[in-house]
């Protein structure tokens, strides 16, 4: 099975393997957590194989699978992101990412730029359930580098405090 499978499919396979369970063992454990009767064992084993290969379990099975592995549903099957960070930034500040970056390179920083940075930081800090961690790490470090460069710009005391706070938040992005 390749790496093109969804993260949740790779994780349920890894969780099963970590417990040294066969797929039959996993189905038996699944039955113990189900609130109602499940189809035959052979049918459930075929279903389990489909899940591990990337077929999304139904809303009925997702919490049962999570309970089988001792976790919560959203930890295994995160909800898709409902946020569009670029649209949020554009709506509040009227700027796109490229314009924010070009404004950061100026000698002074205005309120709109700090607002856009605040939204970008908030988006990065809340996207970890939806964005691949490697991508989030790269993007977070790029923004941290840009924000840290602001320390050398001409800032008011309030702007300096805001830049320090944003730097701190970006530092904790995975």
Coordinates of C-alpha atoms in Angstrom, one line a residue:
X1 CA 0.0 0.0 0.0
X2 CA 1.4 3.3 -1.1
X3 CA 1.7 6.7 0.6
X4 CA -1.1 8.0 -1.6
X5 CA -3.6 6.7 1.0
X6 CA -5.2 9.2 3.3
X7 CA -3.4 9.8 6.6
X8 CA -6.3 8.2 8.6
X9 CA -6.0 5.0 6.5
X10 CA -2.3 4.8 7.2
X11 CA -2.9 5.5 10.8
X12 CA -5.5 2.7 11.3
X13 CA -3.2 0.3 9.6
X14 CA -0.3 1.5 11.9
X15 CA -2.5 1.3 15.0
X16 CA -3.5 -2.2 14.1
X17 CA 0.1 -3.3 13.5
X18 CA 1.3 -1.6 16.7
X19 CA -1.0 -3.8 18.6
X20 CA 0.2 -6.8 16.6
X21 CA -3.4 -7.5 15.4
X22 CA -4.4 -9.2 12.3
X23 CA -7.3 -7.6 10.4
X24 CA -9.5 -10.4 11.9
X25 CA -8.3 -9.3 15.4
X26 CA -9.1 -5.7 14.6
X27 CA -12.6 -6.6 13.4
X28 CA -13.2 -8.6 16.7
X29 CA -12.0 -5.5 18.7
X30 CA -14.3 -3.3 16.6
X31 CA -17.2 -5.5 17.4
X32 CA -16.6 -5.0 21.1
X33 CA -17.0 -1.3 20.7
X34 CA -20.0 -1.3 18.4
X35 CA -23.4 -0.3 19.8
X36 CA -25.3 -2.6 17.4
X37 CA -24.8 -5.8 15.6
X38 CA -22.3 -5.7 12.7
X39 CA -22.3 -7.7 9.5
X40 CA -20.6 -11.1 9.3
X41 CA -16.9 -11.4 10.2
X42 CA -15.8 -12.1 6.6
X43 CA -17.8 -9.1 5.4
X44 CA -16.2 -6.9 8.1
X45 CA -12.7 -8.1 7.2
X46 CA -13.3 -7.1 3.6
X47 CA -14.6 -3.7 4.8
X48 CA -11.5 -3.3 7.1
X49 CA -9.3 -4.0 4.1
X50 CA -11.1 -1.3 2.1
X51 CA -10.7 1.2 5.0
X52 CA -7.0 0.5 5.2
X53 CA -6.6 1.0 1.5
X54 CA -8.3 4.4 1.7
X55 CA -12.1 4.0 1.5
X56 CA -13.6 6.4 4.0
X57 CA -15.6 4.7 6.7
X58 CA -19.2 5.8 7.1
X59 CA -20.3 8.1 10.0
X60 CA -21.4 5.0 11.9
X61 CA -18.1 3.3 11.8
X62 CA -15.7 6.3 12.3
X63 CA -16.4 6.6 16.1
X64 CA -16.4 2.8 16.5
X65 CA -13.0 2.6 14.9
X66 CA -11.7 5.5 17.0
X67 CA -13.0 3.8 20.2
X68 CA -11.3 0.6 19.1
X69 CA -8.0 2.4 19.2
X70 CA -8.8 4.3 22.4
X71 CA -9.1 7.7 20.8
X72 CA -11.7 10.2 19.6
X73 CA -13.2 10.4 16.1
X74 CA -11.7 13.7 15.2
X75 CA -8.2 12.5 16.1
X76 CA -8.4 9.8 13.4
X77 CA -10.8 11.5 11.0
X78 CA -10.4 15.2 11.2
X79 CA -13.1 17.4 9.7
X80 CA -12.0 19.2 6.6
X81 CA -10.9 22.8 7.1
X82 CA -13.8 25.2 6.9
X83 CA -11.5 28.2 6.8
X84 CA -10.0 29.9 3.8
X85 CA -7.1 31.9 5.3
X86 CA -6.4 33.8 2.1
X87 CA -10.0 34.9 1.9
X88 CA -10.0 36.0 5.5
X89 CA -6.9 38.0 5.1
X90 CA -8.2 39.6 1.9
X91 CA -11.6 40.4 3.5
X92 CA -10.1 42.1 6.6
X93 CA -7.0 43.8 5.2
X94 CA -7.7 44.0 1.4
X95 CA -4.3 42.4 0.8
X96 CA -3.2 39.1 -0.6
X97 CA -0.1 37.2 0.8
X98 CA 2.2 38.7 -1.8
X99 CA 1.2 42.2 -0.9
X100 CA 1.7 41.5 2.9
X101 CA 5.2 40.2 2.2
X102 CA 6.1 43.3 0.1
X103 CA 4.7 45.6 2.9
X104 CA 6.9 43.7 5.4
X105 CA 9.9 44.7 3.4
X106 CA 9.1 48.4 3.8
X107 CA 10.8 50.6 6.5
X108 CA 7.6 51.0 8.5
X109 CA 4.5 48.8 9.2
X110 CA 0.9 50.0 9.2
X111 CA -2.1 48.7 11.1
X112 CA -3.5 46.8 8.0
X113 CA -0.3 44.8 7.7
X114 CA -0.4 43.9 11.4
X115 CA -4.0 42.8 11.0
X116 CA -3.1 40.6 8.1
X117 CA -0.2 39.1 10.0
X118 CA -2.6 38.5 13.0
X119 CA -5.0 36.6 10.7
X120 CA -2.2 34.6 9.0
X121 CA -0.8 33.6 12.4
X122 CA -4.2 32.6 13.7
X123 CA -4.8 30.5 10.6
X124 CA -1.4 28.8 11.0
X125 CA -2.1 28.1 14.6
X126 CA -5.4 26.5 13.9
X127 CA -4.7 24.5 10.7
X128 CA -2.8 21.7 12.3
X129 CA -5.7 19.2 12.1
X130 CA -6.2 19.9 8.4
X131 CA -2.8 20.7 6.9
X132 CA 0.1 18.2 6.6
X133 CA 2.5 18.9 9.4
X134 CA 5.5 19.2 7.1
X135 CA 3.8 21.8 5.0
X136 CA 2.6 23.7 8.1
X137 CA 6.1 23.6 9.6
X138 CA 7.6 25.1 6.4
X139 CA 5.0 27.8 6.1
X140 CA 5.1 28.6 9.8
X141 CA 8.9 29.0 9.7
X142 CA 8.7 31.2 6.6
X143 CA 6.2 33.6 8.4
X144 CA 8.3 33.5 11.6
X145 CA 11.3 34.6 9.7
X146 CA 9.4 37.5 8.1
X147 CA 7.9 38.6 11.4
X148 CA 11.3 38.4 13.2
X149 CA 12.7 40.7 10.5
X150 CA 10.1 43.3 11.6
X151 CA 12.1 43.8 14.8
X152 CA 14.6 45.9 12.9
X153 CA 11.9 48.1 11.4
X154 CA 10.6 51.4 12.8
X155 CA 7.8 50.3 15.1
X156 CA 5.7 52.0 17.8
X157 CA 5.7 50.4 21.2
X158 CA 2.2 48.8 20.5
X159 CA 3.4 47.5 17.2
X160 CA 6.6 46.1 18.8
X161 CA 4.5 44.3 21.4
X162 CA 2.3 42.9 18.7
X163 CA 5.3 41.7 16.6
X164 CA 6.7 40.0 19.7
X165 CA 3.4 38.3 20.4
X166 CA 3.0 37.1 16.8
X167 CA 6.6 35.8 16.9
X168 CA 5.8 33.8 20.0
X169 CA 2.7 32.3 18.4
X170 CA 4.5 31.4 15.2
X171 CA 7.3 29.8 17.2
X172 CA 4.9 27.2 18.5
X173 CA 3.4 26.3 15.1
X174 CA 4.5 22.6 14.8

